[in-house]
Tab-separated table of C-alpha atoms in Angstrom:
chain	number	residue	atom	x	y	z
J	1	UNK	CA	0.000	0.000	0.000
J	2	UNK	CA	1.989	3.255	-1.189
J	3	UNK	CA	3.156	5.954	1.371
J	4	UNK	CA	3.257	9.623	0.280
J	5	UNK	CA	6.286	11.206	0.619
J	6	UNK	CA	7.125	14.889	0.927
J	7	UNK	CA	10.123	16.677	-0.594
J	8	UNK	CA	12.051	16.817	2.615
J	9	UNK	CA	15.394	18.013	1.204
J	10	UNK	CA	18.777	16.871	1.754
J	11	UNK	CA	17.861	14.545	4.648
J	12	UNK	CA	16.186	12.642	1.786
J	13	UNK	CA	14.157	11.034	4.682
J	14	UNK	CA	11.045	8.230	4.112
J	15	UNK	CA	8.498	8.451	6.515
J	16	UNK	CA	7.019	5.130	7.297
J	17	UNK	CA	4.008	3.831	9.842
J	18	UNK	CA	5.250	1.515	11.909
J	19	UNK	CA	3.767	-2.137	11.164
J	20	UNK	CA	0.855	-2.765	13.564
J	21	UNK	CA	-1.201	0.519	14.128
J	22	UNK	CA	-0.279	3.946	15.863
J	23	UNK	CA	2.165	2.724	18.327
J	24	UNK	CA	5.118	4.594	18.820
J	25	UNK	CA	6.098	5.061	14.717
J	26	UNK	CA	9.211	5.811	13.270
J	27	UNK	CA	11.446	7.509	10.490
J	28	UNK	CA	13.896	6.299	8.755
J	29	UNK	CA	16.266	7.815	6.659
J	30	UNK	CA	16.872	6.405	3.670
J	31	UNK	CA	19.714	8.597	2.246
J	32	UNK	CA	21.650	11.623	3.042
J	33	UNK	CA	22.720	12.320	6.758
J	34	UNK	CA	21.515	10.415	9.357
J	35	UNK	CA	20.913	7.099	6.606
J	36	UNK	CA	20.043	4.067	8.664
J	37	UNK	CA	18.973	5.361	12.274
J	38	UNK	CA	15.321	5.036	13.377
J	39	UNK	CA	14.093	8.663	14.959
J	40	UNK	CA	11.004	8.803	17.518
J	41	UNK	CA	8.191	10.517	15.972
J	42	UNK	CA	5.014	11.465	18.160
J	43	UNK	CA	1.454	9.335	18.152
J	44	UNK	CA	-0.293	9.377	14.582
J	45	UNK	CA	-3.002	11.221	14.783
J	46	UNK	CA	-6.650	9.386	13.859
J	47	UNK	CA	-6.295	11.160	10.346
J	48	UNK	CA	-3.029	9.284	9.167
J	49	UNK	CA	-0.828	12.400	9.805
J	50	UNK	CA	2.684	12.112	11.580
J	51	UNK	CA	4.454	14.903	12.809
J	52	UNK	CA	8.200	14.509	12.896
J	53	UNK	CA	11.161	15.864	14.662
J	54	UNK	CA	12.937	18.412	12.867
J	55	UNK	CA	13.713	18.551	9.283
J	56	UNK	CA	11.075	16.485	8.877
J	57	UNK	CA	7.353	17.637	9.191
J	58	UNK	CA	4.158	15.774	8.093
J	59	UNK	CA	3.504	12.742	5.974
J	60	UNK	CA	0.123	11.282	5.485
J	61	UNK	CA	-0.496	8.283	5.225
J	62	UNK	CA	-2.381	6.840	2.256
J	63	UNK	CA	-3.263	3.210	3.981
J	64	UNK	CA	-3.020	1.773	7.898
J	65	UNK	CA	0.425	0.183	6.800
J	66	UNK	CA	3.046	0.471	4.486
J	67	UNK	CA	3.349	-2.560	2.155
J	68	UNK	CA	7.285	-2.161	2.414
J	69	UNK	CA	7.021	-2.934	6.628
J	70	UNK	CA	4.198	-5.479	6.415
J	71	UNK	CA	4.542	-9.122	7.016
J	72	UNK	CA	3.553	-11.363	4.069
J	73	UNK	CA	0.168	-12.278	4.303
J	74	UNK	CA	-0.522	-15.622	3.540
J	75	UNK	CA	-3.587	-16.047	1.063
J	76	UNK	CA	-6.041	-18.537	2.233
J	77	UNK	CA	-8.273	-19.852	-0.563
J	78	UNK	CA	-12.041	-20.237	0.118
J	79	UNK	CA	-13.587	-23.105	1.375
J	80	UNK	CA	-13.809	-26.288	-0.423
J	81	UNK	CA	-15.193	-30.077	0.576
J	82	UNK	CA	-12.349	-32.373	1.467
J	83	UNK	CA	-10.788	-33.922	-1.344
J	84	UNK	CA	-8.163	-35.877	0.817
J	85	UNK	CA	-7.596	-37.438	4.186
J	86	UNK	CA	-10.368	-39.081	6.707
J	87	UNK	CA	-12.890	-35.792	5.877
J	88	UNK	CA	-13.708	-36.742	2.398
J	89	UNK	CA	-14.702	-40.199	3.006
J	90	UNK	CA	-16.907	-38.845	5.887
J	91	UNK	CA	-20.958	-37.987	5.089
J	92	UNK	CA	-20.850	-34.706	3.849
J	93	UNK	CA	-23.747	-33.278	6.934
J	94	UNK	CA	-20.481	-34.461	9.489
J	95	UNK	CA	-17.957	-32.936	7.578
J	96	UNK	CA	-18.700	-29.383	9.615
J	97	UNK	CA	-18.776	-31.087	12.977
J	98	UNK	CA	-15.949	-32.815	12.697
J	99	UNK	CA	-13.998	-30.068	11.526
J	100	UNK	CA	-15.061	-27.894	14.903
J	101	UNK	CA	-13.584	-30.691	17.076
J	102	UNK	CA	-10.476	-29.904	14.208
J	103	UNK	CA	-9.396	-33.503	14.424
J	104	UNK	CA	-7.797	-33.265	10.623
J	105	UNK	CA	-5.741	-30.540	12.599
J	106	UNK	CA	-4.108	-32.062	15.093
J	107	UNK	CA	-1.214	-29.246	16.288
J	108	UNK	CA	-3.844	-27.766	18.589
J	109	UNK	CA	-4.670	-31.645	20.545
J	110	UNK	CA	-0.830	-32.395	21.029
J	111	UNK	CA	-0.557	-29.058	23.244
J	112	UNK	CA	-2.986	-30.059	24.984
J	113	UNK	CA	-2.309	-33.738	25.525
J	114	UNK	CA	1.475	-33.374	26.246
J	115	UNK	CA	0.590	-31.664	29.530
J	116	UNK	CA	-1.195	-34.591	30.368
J	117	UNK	CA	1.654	-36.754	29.547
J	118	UNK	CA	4.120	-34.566	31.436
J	119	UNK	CA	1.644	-34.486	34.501
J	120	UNK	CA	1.582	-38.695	34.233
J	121	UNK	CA	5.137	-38.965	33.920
J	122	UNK	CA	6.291	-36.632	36.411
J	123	UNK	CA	3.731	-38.636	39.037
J	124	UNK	CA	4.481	-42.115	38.169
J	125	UNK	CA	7.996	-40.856	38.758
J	126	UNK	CA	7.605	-39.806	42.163
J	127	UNK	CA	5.108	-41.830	43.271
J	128	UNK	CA	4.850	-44.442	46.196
J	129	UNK	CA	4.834	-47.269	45.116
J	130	UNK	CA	5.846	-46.148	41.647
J	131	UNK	CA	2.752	-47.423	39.683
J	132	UNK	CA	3.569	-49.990	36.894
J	133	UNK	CA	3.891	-49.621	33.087
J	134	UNK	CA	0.154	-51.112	32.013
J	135	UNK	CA	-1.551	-48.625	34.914
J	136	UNK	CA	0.647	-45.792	33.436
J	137	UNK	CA	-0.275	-46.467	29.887
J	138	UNK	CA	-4.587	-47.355	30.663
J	139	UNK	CA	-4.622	-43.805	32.592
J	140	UNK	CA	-2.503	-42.459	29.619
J	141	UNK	CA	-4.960	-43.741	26.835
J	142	UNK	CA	-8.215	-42.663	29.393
J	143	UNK	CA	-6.229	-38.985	29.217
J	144	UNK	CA	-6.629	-38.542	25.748
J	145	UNK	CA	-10.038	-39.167	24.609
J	146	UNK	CA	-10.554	-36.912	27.273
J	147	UNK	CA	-8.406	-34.438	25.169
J	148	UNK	CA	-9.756	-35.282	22.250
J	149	UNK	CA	-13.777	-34.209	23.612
J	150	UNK	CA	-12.330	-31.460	26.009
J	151	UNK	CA	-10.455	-29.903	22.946
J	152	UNK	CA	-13.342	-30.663	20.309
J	153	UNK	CA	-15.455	-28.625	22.813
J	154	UNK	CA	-13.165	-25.899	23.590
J	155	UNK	CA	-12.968	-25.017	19.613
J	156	UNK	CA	-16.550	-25.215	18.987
J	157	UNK	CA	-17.465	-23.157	22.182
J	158	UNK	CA	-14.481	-20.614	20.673
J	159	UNK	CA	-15.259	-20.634	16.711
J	160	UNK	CA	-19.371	-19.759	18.121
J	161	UNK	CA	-17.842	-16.814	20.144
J	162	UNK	CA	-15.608	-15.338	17.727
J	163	UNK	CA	-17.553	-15.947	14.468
J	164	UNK	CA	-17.443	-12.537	13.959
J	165	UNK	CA	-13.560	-11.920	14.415
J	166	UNK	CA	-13.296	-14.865	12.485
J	167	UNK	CA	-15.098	-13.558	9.610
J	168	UNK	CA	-12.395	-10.525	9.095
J	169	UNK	CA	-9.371	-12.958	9.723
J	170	UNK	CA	-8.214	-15.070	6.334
J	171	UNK	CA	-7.086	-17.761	8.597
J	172	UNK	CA	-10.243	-18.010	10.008
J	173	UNK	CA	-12.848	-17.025	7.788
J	174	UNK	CA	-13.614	-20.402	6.519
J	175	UNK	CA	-14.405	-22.588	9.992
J	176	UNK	CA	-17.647	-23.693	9.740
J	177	UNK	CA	-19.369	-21.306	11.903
J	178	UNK	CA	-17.844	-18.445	10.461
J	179	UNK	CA	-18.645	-19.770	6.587
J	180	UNK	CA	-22.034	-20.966	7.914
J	181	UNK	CA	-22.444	-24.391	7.865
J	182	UNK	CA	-23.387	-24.923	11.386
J	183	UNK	CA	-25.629	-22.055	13.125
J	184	UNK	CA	-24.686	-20.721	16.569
J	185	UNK	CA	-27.896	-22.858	17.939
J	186	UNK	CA	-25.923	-25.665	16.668
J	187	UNK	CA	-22.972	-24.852	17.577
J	188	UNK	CA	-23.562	-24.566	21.135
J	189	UNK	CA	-25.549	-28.126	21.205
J	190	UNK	CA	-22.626	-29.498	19.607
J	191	UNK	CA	-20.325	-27.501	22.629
J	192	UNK	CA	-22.975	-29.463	25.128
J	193	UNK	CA	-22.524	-32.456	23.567
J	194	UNK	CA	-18.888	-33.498	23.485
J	195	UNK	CA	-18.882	-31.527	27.279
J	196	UNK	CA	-20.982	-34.221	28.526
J	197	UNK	CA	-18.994	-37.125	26.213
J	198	UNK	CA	-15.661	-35.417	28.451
J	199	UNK	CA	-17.398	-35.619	31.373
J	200	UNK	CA	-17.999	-39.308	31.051
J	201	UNK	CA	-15.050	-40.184	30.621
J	202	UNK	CA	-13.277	-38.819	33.473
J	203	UNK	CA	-15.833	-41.366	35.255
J	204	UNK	CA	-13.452	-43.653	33.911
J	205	UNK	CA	-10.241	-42.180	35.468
J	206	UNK	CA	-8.667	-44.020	38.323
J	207	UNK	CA	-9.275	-41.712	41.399
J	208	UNK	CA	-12.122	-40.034	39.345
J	209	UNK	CA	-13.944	-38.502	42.215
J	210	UNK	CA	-10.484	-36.495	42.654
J	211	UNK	CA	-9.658	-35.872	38.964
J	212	UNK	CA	-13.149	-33.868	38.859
J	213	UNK	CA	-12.069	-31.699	41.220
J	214	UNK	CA	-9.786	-30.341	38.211
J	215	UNK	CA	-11.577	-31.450	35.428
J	216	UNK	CA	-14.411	-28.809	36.013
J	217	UNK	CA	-12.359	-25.940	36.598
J	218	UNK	CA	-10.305	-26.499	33.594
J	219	UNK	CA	-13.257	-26.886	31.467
J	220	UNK	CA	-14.967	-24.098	32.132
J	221	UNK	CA	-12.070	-21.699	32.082
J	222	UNK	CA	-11.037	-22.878	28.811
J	223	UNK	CA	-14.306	-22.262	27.597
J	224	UNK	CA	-14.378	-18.250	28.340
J	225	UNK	CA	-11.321	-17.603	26.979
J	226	UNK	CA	-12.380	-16.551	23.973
J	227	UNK	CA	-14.224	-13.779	25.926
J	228	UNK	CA	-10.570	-12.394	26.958
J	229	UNK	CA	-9.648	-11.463	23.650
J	230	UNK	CA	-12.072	-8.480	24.533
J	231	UNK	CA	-10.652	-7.188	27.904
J	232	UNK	CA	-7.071	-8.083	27.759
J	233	UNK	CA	-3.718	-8.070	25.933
J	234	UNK	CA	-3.008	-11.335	27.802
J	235	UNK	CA	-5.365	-14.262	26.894
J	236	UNK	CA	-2.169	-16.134	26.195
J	237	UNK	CA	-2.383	-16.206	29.505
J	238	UNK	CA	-5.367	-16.920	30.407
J	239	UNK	CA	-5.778	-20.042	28.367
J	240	UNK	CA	-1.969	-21.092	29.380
J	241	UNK	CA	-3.663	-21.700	33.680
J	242	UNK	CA	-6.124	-24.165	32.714
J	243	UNK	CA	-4.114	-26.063	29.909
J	244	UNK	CA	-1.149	-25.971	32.532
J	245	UNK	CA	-3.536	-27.530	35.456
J	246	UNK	CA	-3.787	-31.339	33.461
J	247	UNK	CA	-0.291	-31.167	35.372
J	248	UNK	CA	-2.012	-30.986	38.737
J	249	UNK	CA	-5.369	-33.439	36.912
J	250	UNK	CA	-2.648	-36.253	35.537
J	251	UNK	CA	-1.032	-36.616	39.361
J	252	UNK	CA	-4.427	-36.998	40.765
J	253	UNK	CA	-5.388	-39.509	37.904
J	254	UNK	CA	-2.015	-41.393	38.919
J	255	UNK	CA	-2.911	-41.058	42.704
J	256	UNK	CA	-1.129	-38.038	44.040
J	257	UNK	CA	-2.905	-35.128	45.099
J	258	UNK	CA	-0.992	-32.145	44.384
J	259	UNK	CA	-3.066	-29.565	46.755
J	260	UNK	CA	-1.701	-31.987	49.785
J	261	UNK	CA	2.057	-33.030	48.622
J	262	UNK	CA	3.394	-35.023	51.610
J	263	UNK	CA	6.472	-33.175	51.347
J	264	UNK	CA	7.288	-28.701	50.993
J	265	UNK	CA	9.497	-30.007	48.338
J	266	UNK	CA	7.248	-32.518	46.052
J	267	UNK	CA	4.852	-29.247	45.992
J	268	UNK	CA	6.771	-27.079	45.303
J	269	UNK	CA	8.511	-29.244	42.570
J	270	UNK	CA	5.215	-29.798	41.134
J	271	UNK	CA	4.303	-26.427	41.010
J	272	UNK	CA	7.648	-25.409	39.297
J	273	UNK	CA	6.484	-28.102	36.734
J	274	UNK	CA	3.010	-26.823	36.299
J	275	UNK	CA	4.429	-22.705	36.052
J	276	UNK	CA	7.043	-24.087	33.605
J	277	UNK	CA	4.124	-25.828	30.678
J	278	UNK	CA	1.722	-22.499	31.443
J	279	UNK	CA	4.661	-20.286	30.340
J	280	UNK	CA	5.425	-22.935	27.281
J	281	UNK	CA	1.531	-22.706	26.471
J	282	UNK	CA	1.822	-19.241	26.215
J	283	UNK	CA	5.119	-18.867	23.562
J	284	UNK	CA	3.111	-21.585	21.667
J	285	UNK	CA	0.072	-19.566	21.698
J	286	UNK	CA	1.923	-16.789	20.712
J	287	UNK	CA	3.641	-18.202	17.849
J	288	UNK	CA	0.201	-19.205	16.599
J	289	UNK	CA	-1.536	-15.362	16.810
J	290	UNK	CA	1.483	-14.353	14.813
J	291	UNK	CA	0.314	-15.785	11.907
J	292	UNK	CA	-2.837	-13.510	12.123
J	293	UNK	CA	-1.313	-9.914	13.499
J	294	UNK	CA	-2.449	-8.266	10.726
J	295	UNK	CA	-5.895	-9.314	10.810
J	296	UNK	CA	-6.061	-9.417	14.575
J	297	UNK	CA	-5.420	-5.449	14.484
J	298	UNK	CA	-8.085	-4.975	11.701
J	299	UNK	CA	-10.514	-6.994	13.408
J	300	UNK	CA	-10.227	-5.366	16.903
J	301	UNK	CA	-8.250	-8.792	18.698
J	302	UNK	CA	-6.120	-8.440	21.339
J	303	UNK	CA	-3.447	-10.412	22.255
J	304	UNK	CA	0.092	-10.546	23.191
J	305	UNK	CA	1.443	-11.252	20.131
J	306	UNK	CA	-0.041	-7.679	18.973
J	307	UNK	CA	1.420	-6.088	21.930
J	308	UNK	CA	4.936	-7.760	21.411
J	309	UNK	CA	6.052	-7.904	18.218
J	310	UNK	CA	9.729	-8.516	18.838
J	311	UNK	CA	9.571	-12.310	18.105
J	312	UNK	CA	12.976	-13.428	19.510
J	313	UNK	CA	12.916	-10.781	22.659
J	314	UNK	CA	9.800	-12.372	23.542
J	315	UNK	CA	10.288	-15.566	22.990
J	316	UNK	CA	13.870	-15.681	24.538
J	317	UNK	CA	12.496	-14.400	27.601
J	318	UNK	CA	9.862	-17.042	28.107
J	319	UNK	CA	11.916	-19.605	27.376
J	320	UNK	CA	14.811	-18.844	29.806
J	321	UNK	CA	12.122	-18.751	32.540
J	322	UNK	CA	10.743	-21.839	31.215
J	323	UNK	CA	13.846	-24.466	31.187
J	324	UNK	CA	15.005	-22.732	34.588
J	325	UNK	CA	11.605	-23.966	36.193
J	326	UNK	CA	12.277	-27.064	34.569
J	327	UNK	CA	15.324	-27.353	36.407
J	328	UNK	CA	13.940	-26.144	39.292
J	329	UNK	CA	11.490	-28.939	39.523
J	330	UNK	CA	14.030	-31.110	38.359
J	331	UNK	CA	16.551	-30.380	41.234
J	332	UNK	CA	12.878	-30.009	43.726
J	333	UNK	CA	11.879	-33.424	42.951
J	334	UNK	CA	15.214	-35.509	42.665
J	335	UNK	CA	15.035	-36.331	39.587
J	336	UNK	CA	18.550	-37.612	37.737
J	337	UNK	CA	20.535	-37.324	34.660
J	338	UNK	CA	18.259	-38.201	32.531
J	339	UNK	CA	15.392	-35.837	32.771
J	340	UNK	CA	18.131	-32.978	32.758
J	341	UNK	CA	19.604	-34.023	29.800
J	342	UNK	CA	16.651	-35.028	27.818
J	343	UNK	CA	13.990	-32.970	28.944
J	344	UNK	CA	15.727	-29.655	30.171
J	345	UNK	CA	18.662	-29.854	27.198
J	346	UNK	CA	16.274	-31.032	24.954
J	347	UNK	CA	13.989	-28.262	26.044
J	348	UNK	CA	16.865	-25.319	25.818
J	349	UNK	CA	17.609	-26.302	21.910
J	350	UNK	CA	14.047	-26.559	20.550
J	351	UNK	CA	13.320	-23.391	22.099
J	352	UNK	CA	17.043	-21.831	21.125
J	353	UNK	CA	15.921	-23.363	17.389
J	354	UNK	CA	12.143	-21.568	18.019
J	355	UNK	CA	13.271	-18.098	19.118
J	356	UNK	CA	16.166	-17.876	16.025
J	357	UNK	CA	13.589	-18.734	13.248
J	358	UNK	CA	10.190	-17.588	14.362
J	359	UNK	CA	9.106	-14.439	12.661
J	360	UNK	CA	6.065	-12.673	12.230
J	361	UNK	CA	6.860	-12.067	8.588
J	362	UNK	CA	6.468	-15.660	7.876
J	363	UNK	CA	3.702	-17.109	9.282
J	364	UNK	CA	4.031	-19.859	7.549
J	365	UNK	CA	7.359	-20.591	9.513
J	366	UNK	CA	4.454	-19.503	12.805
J	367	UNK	CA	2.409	-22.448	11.489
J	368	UNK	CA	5.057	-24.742	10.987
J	369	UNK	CA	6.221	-24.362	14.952
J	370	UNK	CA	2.608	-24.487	16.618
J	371	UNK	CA	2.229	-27.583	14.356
J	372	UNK	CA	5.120	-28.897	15.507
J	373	UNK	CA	6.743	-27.147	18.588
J	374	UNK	CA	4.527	-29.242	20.840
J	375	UNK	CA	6.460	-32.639	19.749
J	376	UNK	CA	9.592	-30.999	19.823
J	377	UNK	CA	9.279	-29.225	22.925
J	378	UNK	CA	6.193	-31.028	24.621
J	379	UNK	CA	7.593	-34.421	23.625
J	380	UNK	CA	11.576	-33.847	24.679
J	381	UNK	CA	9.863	-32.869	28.200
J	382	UNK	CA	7.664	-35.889	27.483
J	383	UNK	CA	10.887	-38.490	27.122
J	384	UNK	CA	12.961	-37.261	29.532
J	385	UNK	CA	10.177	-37.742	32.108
J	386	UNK	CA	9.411	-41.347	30.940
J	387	UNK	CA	12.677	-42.048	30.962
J	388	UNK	CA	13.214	-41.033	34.171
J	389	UNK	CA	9.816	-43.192	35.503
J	390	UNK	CA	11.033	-46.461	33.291
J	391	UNK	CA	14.798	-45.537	35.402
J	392	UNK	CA	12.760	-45.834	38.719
J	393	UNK	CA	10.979	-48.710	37.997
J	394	UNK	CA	13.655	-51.099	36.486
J	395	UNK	CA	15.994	-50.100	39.542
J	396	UNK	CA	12.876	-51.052	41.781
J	397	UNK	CA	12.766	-54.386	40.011
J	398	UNK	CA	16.020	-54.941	39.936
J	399	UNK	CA	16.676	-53.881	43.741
J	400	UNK	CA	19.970	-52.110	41.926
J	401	UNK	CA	20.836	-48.309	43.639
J	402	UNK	CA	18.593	-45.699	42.250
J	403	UNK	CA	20.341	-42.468	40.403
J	404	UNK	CA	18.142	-40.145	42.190
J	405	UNK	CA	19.725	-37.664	43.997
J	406	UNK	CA	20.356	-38.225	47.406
J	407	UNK	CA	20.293	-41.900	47.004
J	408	UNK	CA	23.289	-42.388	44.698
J	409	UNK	CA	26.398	-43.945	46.965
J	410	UNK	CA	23.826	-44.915	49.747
């Protein structure tokens, strides 16, 4: 979208709109003295003008961005029935349903299923008696169809609240709500139905009585989140607590109840852990609305990827906090070698790998990590764990000295 530009002598100077809205925009000059630095120009005025420092005096701006500073938008072509993969063989009335549950998608279910598996292996590692492998994997199975419903119902309940953001985002504009292929009427029955499927099967959770003392609360807060994208800069955040609590869910499912650790430093181990996947949840979440920051401005969304839109800054700070409450928990719960190795050095180069390549200019990089940062994050945390529960319970077995810390040498 052009720019006008003014004869501004010498200088020689461009004046641009910084990418996303009025925020604090900038000069830069192009030739002539001063060629390279950025200057601080005052708030754009709701008419597009920008008044400069000196030398420079008013621009006005022909669009709400300059092409030149705007990220590549990826074009999304328009809806079309499933030609490929498990959707086109399924009766065309399903088709919609299915795709609100956004099983052909299936980025989204491993963030929230990895929790679960970092909750189960973190508890079967510090349990007494450490539980064995078939219990592990039954609870582990149990955990995600419960995922699978929970999530379905989460993205209905969200694509029925934002149909009309969704309508101005490309990304978005073709989910079945938004397009119209399901009402909002249907929608929500559709939100009520896979709730109650979820529900059910938590009734089939070992300590279930317990595990729906944090099944409830994470349902429901997942399901106003959407409403946050209203009031707040920080919905990250507020779907990162309830995502983050299958840590606390998966130890009661395993038969630990993390409100009542039986030791100051199991709990506060565990809540290291459970701190450490909310902040994780939020970077991924972020990485995700940075494919849509453009739209997300036009459309009125807020979110902390429109509020931070230095990529590696924000991202690097995250994920130092991250791995050090990873080690934290690590050093909290006695864990050995292996889960520092695998899961926290694992953990440090994923994100290292994330924070280097991420950038809002690509989203289709953006896509690529939320489709895949989950198994390369989620699932180093995910094998280090396990291999630090399968350590336990051979050494159990074998009656040979545990590497734990403070029993190695005893």
């Amino acid at each position: 979208m052009p720019l006008s530009r003014l004869n501004l002598g010498h200088q020689g100077c461009l004046i641009q709109r910084r990418l996303y809205g009025n925020h604090a925009p900038f000069t830069r000059c192009v030739n002539g003295l001063g060629a390279g630095r950025q200057l601080p120009l005052t708030r754009a005025s709701s008419e597009g003008l920008i008044i400069t420092g000196p030398y420079l005096l008013v621009s006005r701006l022909q669009s709400s961005t300059s092409k030149k500073a705007e990220p590549a938008v990826t074009k999304y072509p328009p809806w079309t029935p499933p030609q490929n993969g498990f959707l086109s063989i399924l009766p065309p009335s399903w088709v919609p349903y299915v795709e609100l549950m956004r099983l052909e998608k299936p980025g989204g279910l491993y963030g929230f299923y990895f929790v679960y598996l970092i909750g189960i292996g973190y508890a079967a590692s510090i349990a007494e008696p450490i539980p064995s492998p078939a219990f592990v994997l039954s609870t582990s199975a149990i955990l995600l169809a419960w995922n699978v419903f929970l999530r379905g119902a989460v993205c209905t309940i969200n694509d029925n609240l934002d149909r009309e953001f969704d309508r101005q985002v490309a990304r978005c504009r073709t989910r079945p709500i938004a397009r119209g292929a399901v009402t909002p009427i249907e929608g929500y029955v559709w939100f009520v139905i896979q709730s109650l499927v979820a529900a059910a099967i938590v009734t089939q959770l070992p300590f279930s009585a317990q595990c729906f003392h944090h099944a409830i609360p994470i349902h429901f807060l997942l399901s106003v989140y959407p409403l946050a994208k209203r009031v707040t800069d920080f919905p990250q955040v507020v779907l990162s607590v309830p995502l983050a609590w299958g840590v606390f869910m998966s130890c009661s499912a395993i038969g630990i109840d993390p409100m009542t650790m039986q030791t100051g430093g199991i709990a506060a181990a565990t809540t290291c852990l459970f701190v450490s996947q909310a902040i994780w949840i939020i970077t991924l979440d972020y990485v995700n609305a940075c494919q849509d920051t453009v739209d997300d401005i036009k459309a009125g969304v807020r979110s902390m990827a429109v509020r931070y839109q230095n990529t590696f800054a924000f991202i690097s700070v995250l994920s130092t906090t991250q791995v050090s409450l990873m080690v934290a928990a690590g050093l909290l719960g006695g864990m050995s070698p292996i889960y520092f190795i695998v899961a926290c050095g694992g953990n440090t180069v994923m994100l290292v790998a994330m924070a280097s390549t991420v950038n809002r200019s690509r989203p289709d990089v953006c896509a690529w990590w939320f489709l895949r940062g989950s198994i390369l994050v989620g699932g180093t945390t995910v094998v280090g764990l396990f291999g630090e529960y399968f350590s336990r319970f051979n050494d159990k077995n074998t009656g040979e000295p545990s590497m734990i810390s403070g029993e190695i040498g005893s």
